[in-house]
JSON list of C-alpha atoms in Angstrom, two decimals:
[
{"chain": "M", "resi": 97, "resn": "UNK", "atom": "CA", "xyz": [18.19, 229.28, 185.43]},
{"chain": "M", "resi": 98, "resn": "UNK", "atom": "CA", "xyz": [18.65, 231.21, 188.69]},
{"chain": "M", "resi": 99, "resn": "UNK", "atom": "CA", "xyz": [21.42, 228.88, 189.82]},
{"chain": "M", "resi": 100, "resn": "UNK", "atom": "CA", "xyz": [23.11, 229.38, 186.43]},
{"chain": "M", "resi": 101, "resn": "UNK", "atom": "CA", "xyz": [22.96, 233.17, 186.81]},
{"chain": "M", "resi": 102, "resn": "UNK", "atom": "CA", "xyz": [24.42, 232.97, 190.32]},
{"chain": "M", "resi": 103, "resn": "UNK", "atom": "CA", "xyz": [27.27, 230.75, 189.10]},
{"chain": "M", "resi": 104, "resn": "UNK", "atom": "CA", "xyz": [27.95, 233.09, 186.15]},
{"chain": "M", "resi": 105, "resn": "UNK", "atom": "CA", "xyz": [28.02, 236.08, 188.51]},
{"chain": "M", "resi": 106, "resn": "UNK", "atom": "CA", "xyz": [30.45, 234.38, 190.90]},
{"chain": "M", "resi": 107, "resn": "UNK", "atom": "CA", "xyz": [32.64, 233.23, 188.00]},
{"chain": "M", "resi": 108, "resn": "UNK", "atom": "CA", "xyz": [32.78, 236.54, 186.15]},
{"chain": "M", "resi": 109, "resn": "UNK", "atom": "CA", "xyz": [32.81, 239.12, 188.95]},
{"chain": "M", "resi": 110, "resn": "UNK", "atom": "CA", "xyz": [36.17, 238.59, 190.59]},
{"chain": "M", "resi": 111, "resn": "UNK", "atom": "CA", "xyz": [38.70, 241.35, 191.19]},
{"chain": "M", "resi": 112, "resn": "UNK", "atom": "CA", "xyz": [40.85, 239.96, 188.36]},
{"chain": "M", "resi": 113, "resn": "UNK", "atom": "CA", "xyz": [39.27, 238.67, 185.15]},
{"chain": "M", "resi": 114, "resn": "UNK", "atom": "CA", "xyz": [40.55, 235.24, 184.14]},
{"chain": "M", "resi": 115, "resn": "UNK", "atom": "CA", "xyz": [39.39, 233.61, 180.91]},
{"chain": "M", "resi": 116, "resn": "UNK", "atom": "CA", "xyz": [37.13, 230.58, 181.11]},
{"chain": "M", "resi": 117, "resn": "UNK", "atom": "CA", "xyz": [39.61, 228.40, 179.18]},
{"chain": "M", "resi": 118, "resn": "UNK", "atom": "CA", "xyz": [42.39, 229.27, 181.65]},
{"chain": "M", "resi": 119, "resn": "UNK", "atom": "CA", "xyz": [40.11, 228.42, 184.58]},
{"chain": "M", "resi": 120, "resn": "UNK", "atom": "CA", "xyz": [39.12, 225.15, 182.89]},
{"chain": "M", "resi": 121, "resn": "UNK", "atom": "CA", "xyz": [42.79, 224.23, 182.46]},
{"chain": "M", "resi": 122, "resn": "UNK", "atom": "CA", "xyz": [43.50, 225.00, 186.12]},
{"chain": "M", "resi": 123, "resn": "UNK", "atom": "CA", "xyz": [40.52, 223.03, 187.40]},
{"chain": "M", "resi": 124, "resn": "UNK", "atom": "CA", "xyz": [41.34, 220.11, 185.11]},
{"chain": "M", "resi": 125, "resn": "UNK", "atom": "CA", "xyz": [44.87, 220.09, 186.55]},
{"chain": "M", "resi": 126, "resn": "UNK", "atom": "CA", "xyz": [43.56, 220.25, 190.12]},
{"chain": "M", "resi": 127, "resn": "UNK", "atom": "CA", "xyz": [41.09, 217.39, 189.56]},
{"chain": "M", "resi": 128, "resn": "UNK", "atom": "CA", "xyz": [43.77, 215.31, 187.83]},
{"chain": "M", "resi": 129, "resn": "UNK", "atom": "CA", "xyz": [46.18, 215.94, 190.71]},
{"chain": "M", "resi": 130, "resn": "UNK", "atom": "CA", "xyz": [43.58, 214.81, 193.24]},
{"chain": "M", "resi": 131, "resn": "UNK", "atom": "CA", "xyz": [42.72, 211.70, 191.23]},
{"chain": "M", "resi": 132, "resn": "UNK", "atom": "CA", "xyz": [46.38, 210.75, 190.73]},
{"chain": "M", "resi": 133, "resn": "UNK", "atom": "CA", "xyz": [47.12, 211.33, 194.42]},
{"chain": "M", "resi": 134, "resn": "UNK", "atom": "CA", "xyz": [44.24, 209.02, 195.43]},
{"chain": "M", "resi": 135, "resn": "UNK", "atom": "CA", "xyz": [45.27, 206.39, 192.91]},
{"chain": "M", "resi": 136, "resn": "UNK", "atom": "CA", "xyz": [49.05, 206.38, 193.55]},
{"chain": "M", "resi": 137, "resn": "UNK", "atom": "CA", "xyz": [49.06, 207.62, 197.17]},
{"chain": "M", "resi": 138, "resn": "UNK", "atom": "CA", "xyz": [51.81, 210.07, 196.12]},
{"chain": "M", "resi": 139, "resn": "UNK", "atom": "CA", "xyz": [51.37, 213.67, 194.99]},
{"chain": "M", "resi": 140, "resn": "UNK", "atom": "CA", "xyz": [52.18, 213.89, 191.25]},
{"chain": "M", "resi": 141, "resn": "UNK", "atom": "CA", "xyz": [54.60, 216.38, 189.74]},
{"chain": "M", "resi": 142, "resn": "UNK", "atom": "CA", "xyz": [53.48, 219.08, 187.30]},
{"chain": "M", "resi": 143, "resn": "UNK", "atom": "CA", "xyz": [55.14, 217.07, 184.51]},
{"chain": "M", "resi": 144, "resn": "UNK", "atom": "CA", "xyz": [53.09, 213.97, 185.40]},
{"chain": "M", "resi": 145, "resn": "UNK", "atom": "CA", "xyz": [49.88, 216.00, 185.50]},
{"chain": "M", "resi": 146, "resn": "UNK", "atom": "CA", "xyz": [50.76, 217.59, 182.14]},
{"chain": "M", "resi": 147, "resn": "UNK", "atom": "CA", "xyz": [51.34, 214.16, 180.58]},
{"chain": "M", "resi": 148, "resn": "UNK", "atom": "CA", "xyz": [48.09, 212.82, 182.03]},
{"chain": "M", "resi": 149, "resn": "UNK", "atom": "CA", "xyz": [45.88, 215.61, 180.63]},
{"chain": "M", "resi": 150, "resn": "UNK", "atom": "CA", "xyz": [47.93, 216.44, 177.52]},
{"chain": "M", "resi": 151, "resn": "UNK", "atom": "CA", "xyz": [48.63, 220.10, 178.32]},
{"chain": "M", "resi": 152, "resn": "UNK", "atom": "CA", "xyz": [52.12, 221.63, 178.55]},
{"chain": "M", "resi": 153, "resn": "UNK", "atom": "CA", "xyz": [53.70, 222.14, 181.99]},
{"chain": "M", "resi": 154, "resn": "UNK", "atom": "CA", "xyz": [54.02, 225.87, 181.35]},
{"chain": "M", "resi": 155, "resn": "UNK", "atom": "CA", "xyz": [50.32, 226.23, 180.53]},
{"chain": "M", "resi": 156, "resn": "UNK", "atom": "CA", "xyz": [49.34, 224.35, 183.68]},
{"chain": "M", "resi": 157, "resn": "UNK", "atom": "CA", "xyz": [51.56, 226.50, 185.91]},
{"chain": "M", "resi": 158, "resn": "UNK", "atom": "CA", "xyz": [50.26, 229.67, 184.20]},
{"chain": "M", "resi": 159, "resn": "UNK", "atom": "CA", "xyz": [46.63, 228.54, 184.69]},
{"chain": "M", "resi": 160, "resn": "UNK", "atom": "CA", "xyz": [47.16, 227.62, 188.34]},
{"chain": "M", "resi": 161, "resn": "UNK", "atom": "CA", "xyz": [48.78, 231.01, 189.00]},
{"chain": "M", "resi": 162, "resn": "UNK", "atom": "CA", "xyz": [45.91, 232.79, 187.26]},
{"chain": "M", "resi": 163, "resn": "UNK", "atom": "CA", "xyz": [43.21, 231.36, 189.54]},
{"chain": "M", "resi": 164, "resn": "UNK", "atom": "CA", "xyz": [44.96, 232.35, 192.76]},
{"chain": "M", "resi": 165, "resn": "UNK", "atom": "CA", "xyz": [43.15, 235.03, 194.73]},
{"chain": "M", "resi": 166, "resn": "UNK", "atom": "CA", "xyz": [44.95, 238.38, 194.76]},
{"chain": "M", "resi": 167, "resn": "UNK", "atom": "CA", "xyz": [46.53, 239.40, 198.04]},
{"chain": "M", "resi": 168, "resn": "UNK", "atom": "CA", "xyz": [46.90, 242.86, 199.47]},
{"chain": "M", "resi": 169, "resn": "UNK", "atom": "CA", "xyz": [50.42, 244.17, 200.05]},
{"chain": "M", "resi": 170, "resn": "UNK", "atom": "CA", "xyz": [49.12, 245.27, 203.44]},
{"chain": "M", "resi": 171, "resn": "UNK", "atom": "CA", "xyz": [48.04, 241.74, 204.40]},
{"chain": "M", "resi": 172, "resn": "UNK", "atom": "CA", "xyz": [49.56, 240.98, 207.83]},
{"chain": "M", "resi": 173, "resn": "UNK", "atom": "CA", "xyz": [51.78, 237.90, 207.86]},
{"chain": "M", "resi": 174, "resn": "UNK", "atom": "CA", "xyz": [53.06, 237.92, 211.41]},
{"chain": "M", "resi": 175, "resn": "UNK", "atom": "CA", "xyz": [52.41, 240.00, 214.52]},
{"chain": "M", "resi": 176, "resn": "UNK", "atom": "CA", "xyz": [54.56, 240.01, 217.62]},
{"chain": "M", "resi": 177, "resn": "UNK", "atom": "CA", "xyz": [53.92, 242.51, 220.37]},
{"chain": "M", "resi": 178, "resn": "UNK", "atom": "CA", "xyz": [53.02, 245.58, 218.34]},
{"chain": "M", "resi": 179, "resn": "UNK", "atom": "CA", "xyz": [55.22, 245.04, 215.31]},
{"chain": "M", "resi": 180, "resn": "UNK", "atom": "CA", "xyz": [53.27, 243.62, 212.40]},
{"chain": "M", "resi": 181, "resn": "UNK", "atom": "CA", "xyz": [55.03, 242.12, 209.40]},
{"chain": "M", "resi": 182, "resn": "UNK", "atom": "CA", "xyz": [53.16, 242.72, 206.10]},
{"chain": "M", "resi": 183, "resn": "UNK", "atom": "CA", "xyz": [53.41, 241.06, 202.68]},
{"chain": "M", "resi": 184, "resn": "UNK", "atom": "CA", "xyz": [55.16, 244.15, 201.25]},
{"chain": "M", "resi": 185, "resn": "UNK", "atom": "CA", "xyz": [57.89, 243.76, 203.88]},
{"chain": "M", "resi": 186, "resn": "UNK", "atom": "CA", "xyz": [58.77, 240.41, 202.32]},
{"chain": "M", "resi": 187, "resn": "UNK", "atom": "CA", "xyz": [59.01, 241.66, 198.74]},
{"chain": "M", "resi": 188, "resn": "UNK", "atom": "CA", "xyz": [62.49, 242.23, 197.41]},
{"chain": "M", "resi": 189, "resn": "UNK", "atom": "CA", "xyz": [63.46, 245.57, 195.89]},
{"chain": "M", "resi": 190, "resn": "UNK", "atom": "CA", "xyz": [65.50, 244.62, 192.83]},
{"chain": "M", "resi": 191, "resn": "UNK", "atom": "CA", "xyz": [66.40, 248.25, 192.03]},
{"chain": "M", "resi": 192, "resn": "UNK", "atom": "CA", "xyz": [68.15, 249.03, 195.30]},
{"chain": "M", "resi": 193, "resn": "UNK", "atom": "CA", "xyz": [70.20, 245.94, 195.98]},
{"chain": "M", "resi": 194, "resn": "UNK", "atom": "CA", "xyz": [73.45, 246.49, 197.88]},
{"chain": "M", "resi": 195, "resn": "UNK", "atom": "CA", "xyz": [75.55, 245.85, 194.78]},
{"chain": "M", "resi": 196, "resn": "UNK", "atom": "CA", "xyz": [73.77, 248.65, 192.92]},
{"chain": "M", "resi": 197, "resn": "UNK", "atom": "CA", "xyz": [74.46, 251.09, 195.76]},
{"chain": "M", "resi": 198, "resn": "UNK", "atom": "CA", "xyz": [78.14, 250.26, 195.57]},
{"chain": "M", "resi": 199, "resn": "UNK", "atom": "CA", "xyz": [78.13, 250.68, 191.79]},
{"chain": "M", "resi": 200, "resn": "UNK", "atom": "CA", "xyz": [76.39, 254.06, 192.07]},
{"chain": "M", "resi": 201, "resn": "UNK", "atom": "CA", "xyz": [78.86, 255.27, 194.70]},
{"chain": "M", "resi": 202, "resn": "UNK", "atom": "CA", "xyz": [81.78, 254.13, 192.53]},
{"chain": "M", "resi": 203, "resn": "UNK", "atom": "CA", "xyz": [80.29, 255.79, 189.47]},
{"chain": "M", "resi": 204, "resn": "UNK", "atom": "CA", "xyz": [79.78, 259.12, 191.21]},
{"chain": "M", "resi": 205, "resn": "UNK", "atom": "CA", "xyz": [83.27, 258.99, 192.71]},
{"chain": "M", "resi": 206, "resn": "UNK", "atom": "CA", "xyz": [84.63, 258.43, 189.19]},
{"chain": "M", "resi": 207, "resn": "UNK", "atom": "CA", "xyz": [82.58, 261.36, 187.90]},
{"chain": "M", "resi": 208, "resn": "UNK", "atom": "CA", "xyz": [84.19, 263.62, 190.53]},
{"chain": "M", "resi": 209, "resn": "UNK", "atom": "CA", "xyz": [87.47, 263.15, 188.60]},
{"chain": "M", "resi": 210, "resn": "UNK", "atom": "CA", "xyz": [86.00, 264.97, 185.59]},
{"chain": "M", "resi": 211, "resn": "UNK", "atom": "CA", "xyz": [86.15, 268.68, 184.91]},
{"chain": "M", "resi": 212, "resn": "UNK", "atom": "CA", "xyz": [82.89, 270.66, 184.93]},
{"chain": "M", "resi": 213, "resn": "UNK", "atom": "CA", "xyz": [82.22, 270.41, 181.18]},
{"chain": "M", "resi": 214, "resn": "UNK", "atom": "CA", "xyz": [82.97, 266.66, 181.02]},
{"chain": "M", "resi": 215, "resn": "UNK", "atom": "CA", "xyz": [80.75, 266.09, 184.07]},
{"chain": "M", "resi": 216, "resn": "UNK", "atom": "CA", "xyz": [77.93, 268.02, 182.41]},
{"chain": "M", "resi": 217, "resn": "UNK", "atom": "CA", "xyz": [78.28, 266.05, 179.16]},
{"chain": "M", "resi": 218, "resn": "UNK", "atom": "CA", "xyz": [78.31, 262.66, 180.89]},
{"chain": "M", "resi": 219, "resn": "UNK", "atom": "CA", "xyz": [75.30, 263.66, 183.02]},
{"chain": "M", "resi": 220, "resn": "UNK", "atom": "CA", "xyz": [73.27, 264.77, 180.02]},
{"chain": "M", "resi": 221, "resn": "UNK", "atom": "CA", "xyz": [74.28, 261.81, 177.84]},
{"chain": "M", "resi": 222, "resn": "UNK", "atom": "CA", "xyz": [73.88, 258.95, 180.31]},
{"chain": "M", "resi": 223, "resn": "UNK", "atom": "CA", "xyz": [71.54, 260.20, 183.02]},
{"chain": "M", "resi": 224, "resn": "UNK", "atom": "CA", "xyz": [69.22, 262.42, 180.98]},
{"chain": "M", "resi": 225, "resn": "UNK", "atom": "CA", "xyz": [69.37, 260.33, 177.79]},
{"chain": "M", "resi": 226, "resn": "UNK", "atom": "CA", "xyz": [70.27, 263.20, 175.46]},
{"chain": "M", "resi": 227, "resn": "UNK", "atom": "CA", "xyz": [72.00, 262.65, 172.12]},
{"chain": "M", "resi": 228, "resn": "UNK", "atom": "CA", "xyz": [75.39, 264.18, 171.31]},
{"chain": "M", "resi": 229, "resn": "UNK", "atom": "CA", "xyz": [73.65, 266.66, 169.01]},
{"chain": "M", "resi": 230, "resn": "UNK", "atom": "CA", "xyz": [71.24, 267.74, 171.77]},
{"chain": "M", "resi": 231, "resn": "UNK", "atom": "CA", "xyz": [74.17, 268.16, 174.19]},
{"chain": "M", "resi": 232, "resn": "UNK", "atom": "CA", "xyz": [76.11, 270.17, 171.60]},
{"chain": "M", "resi": 233, "resn": "UNK", "atom": "CA", "xyz": [73.17, 272.56, 171.14]},
{"chain": "M", "resi": 234, "resn": "UNK", "atom": "CA", "xyz": [72.74, 273.03, 174.91]},
{"chain": "M", "resi": 235, "resn": "UNK", "atom": "CA", "xyz": [76.44, 273.62, 175.62]},
{"chain": "M", "resi": 236, "resn": "UNK", "atom": "CA", "xyz": [77.13, 275.54, 172.41]},
{"chain": "M", "resi": 237, "resn": "UNK", "atom": "CA", "xyz": [79.90, 273.40, 170.93]},
{"chain": "M", "resi": 238, "resn": "UNK", "atom": "CA", "xyz": [80.00, 271.05, 167.92]},
{"chain": "M", "resi": 239, "resn": "UNK", "atom": "CA", "xyz": [78.85, 267.45, 168.05]},
{"chain": "M", "resi": 240, "resn": "UNK", "atom": "CA", "xyz": [82.40, 266.34, 167.25]},
{"chain": "M", "resi": 241, "resn": "UNK", "atom": "CA", "xyz": [83.70, 268.22, 170.31]},
{"chain": "M", "resi": 242, "resn": "UNK", "atom": "CA", "xyz": [81.00, 266.60, 172.46]},
{"chain": "M", "resi": 243, "resn": "UNK", "atom": "CA", "xyz": [82.08, 263.21, 171.12]},
{"chain": "M", "resi": 244, "resn": "UNK", "atom": "CA", "xyz": [85.77, 263.89, 171.90]},
{"chain": "M", "resi": 245, "resn": "UNK", "atom": "CA", "xyz": [85.00, 265.23, 175.40]},
{"chain": "M", "resi": 246, "resn": "UNK", "atom": "CA", "xyz": [82.68, 262.31, 176.12]},
{"chain": "M", "resi": 247, "resn": "UNK", "atom": "CA", "xyz": [85.28, 259.78, 174.97]},
{"chain": "M", "resi": 248, "resn": "UNK", "atom": "CA", "xyz": [87.94, 261.45, 177.13]},
{"chain": "M", "resi": 249, "resn": "UNK", "atom": "CA", "xyz": [85.62, 261.60, 180.15]},
{"chain": "M", "resi": 250, "resn": "UNK", "atom": "CA", "xyz": [84.77, 257.92, 179.85]},
{"chain": "M", "resi": 251, "resn": "UNK", "atom": "CA", "xyz": [88.50, 257.12, 179.58]},
{"chain": "M", "resi": 252, "resn": "UNK", "atom": "CA", "xyz": [89.20, 259.09, 182.80]},
{"chain": "M", "resi": 253, "resn": "UNK", "atom": "CA", "xyz": [86.33, 257.35, 184.62]},
{"chain": "M", "resi": 254, "resn": "UNK", "atom": "CA", "xyz": [87.40, 253.90, 183.38]},
{"chain": "M", "resi": 255, "resn": "UNK", "atom": "CA", "xyz": [91.00, 254.40, 184.52]},
{"chain": "M", "resi": 256, "resn": "UNK", "atom": "CA", "xyz": [89.76, 255.55, 187.96]},
{"chain": "M", "resi": 257, "resn": "UNK", "atom": "CA", "xyz": [87.45, 252.55, 188.32]},
{"chain": "M", "resi": 258, "resn": "UNK", "atom": "CA", "xyz": [90.07, 250.05, 187.14]},
{"chain": "M", "resi": 259, "resn": "UNK", "atom": "CA", "xyz": [92.87, 251.60, 189.20]}
]
């Protein structure tokens, strides 16, 4: 009974909670991989393991990912001299890719071609997420005028960007 309690504690008190069925799937895949490797002297593919145990490839990959221990972003990967390379240094920033910087610069250059009112409308509509009605109330003009000014501003920006 004591051994059972210790096992339950170790199983259930990890930093990330993973369901027992997911763990069972992962361990079944690991044991099957080891058995197939011993038998065939070649490491099996995920598809071969999936066929052997009758579980989809996606579920096996998901289960194997789930039982991995979490890693700190501040985990050192490499140290040379005094400069340490951490896990977070290897993670890509999808928001600030070079292409996006170029697009932002082009967009703001195009916006410089607008007059003050058009600039204000485009900023509120596309950067602040306001509706044409909200913009019309803030500026003090009709929604139809906002629509016309917005359409004209977008036309000016498009011609600048295409030209």
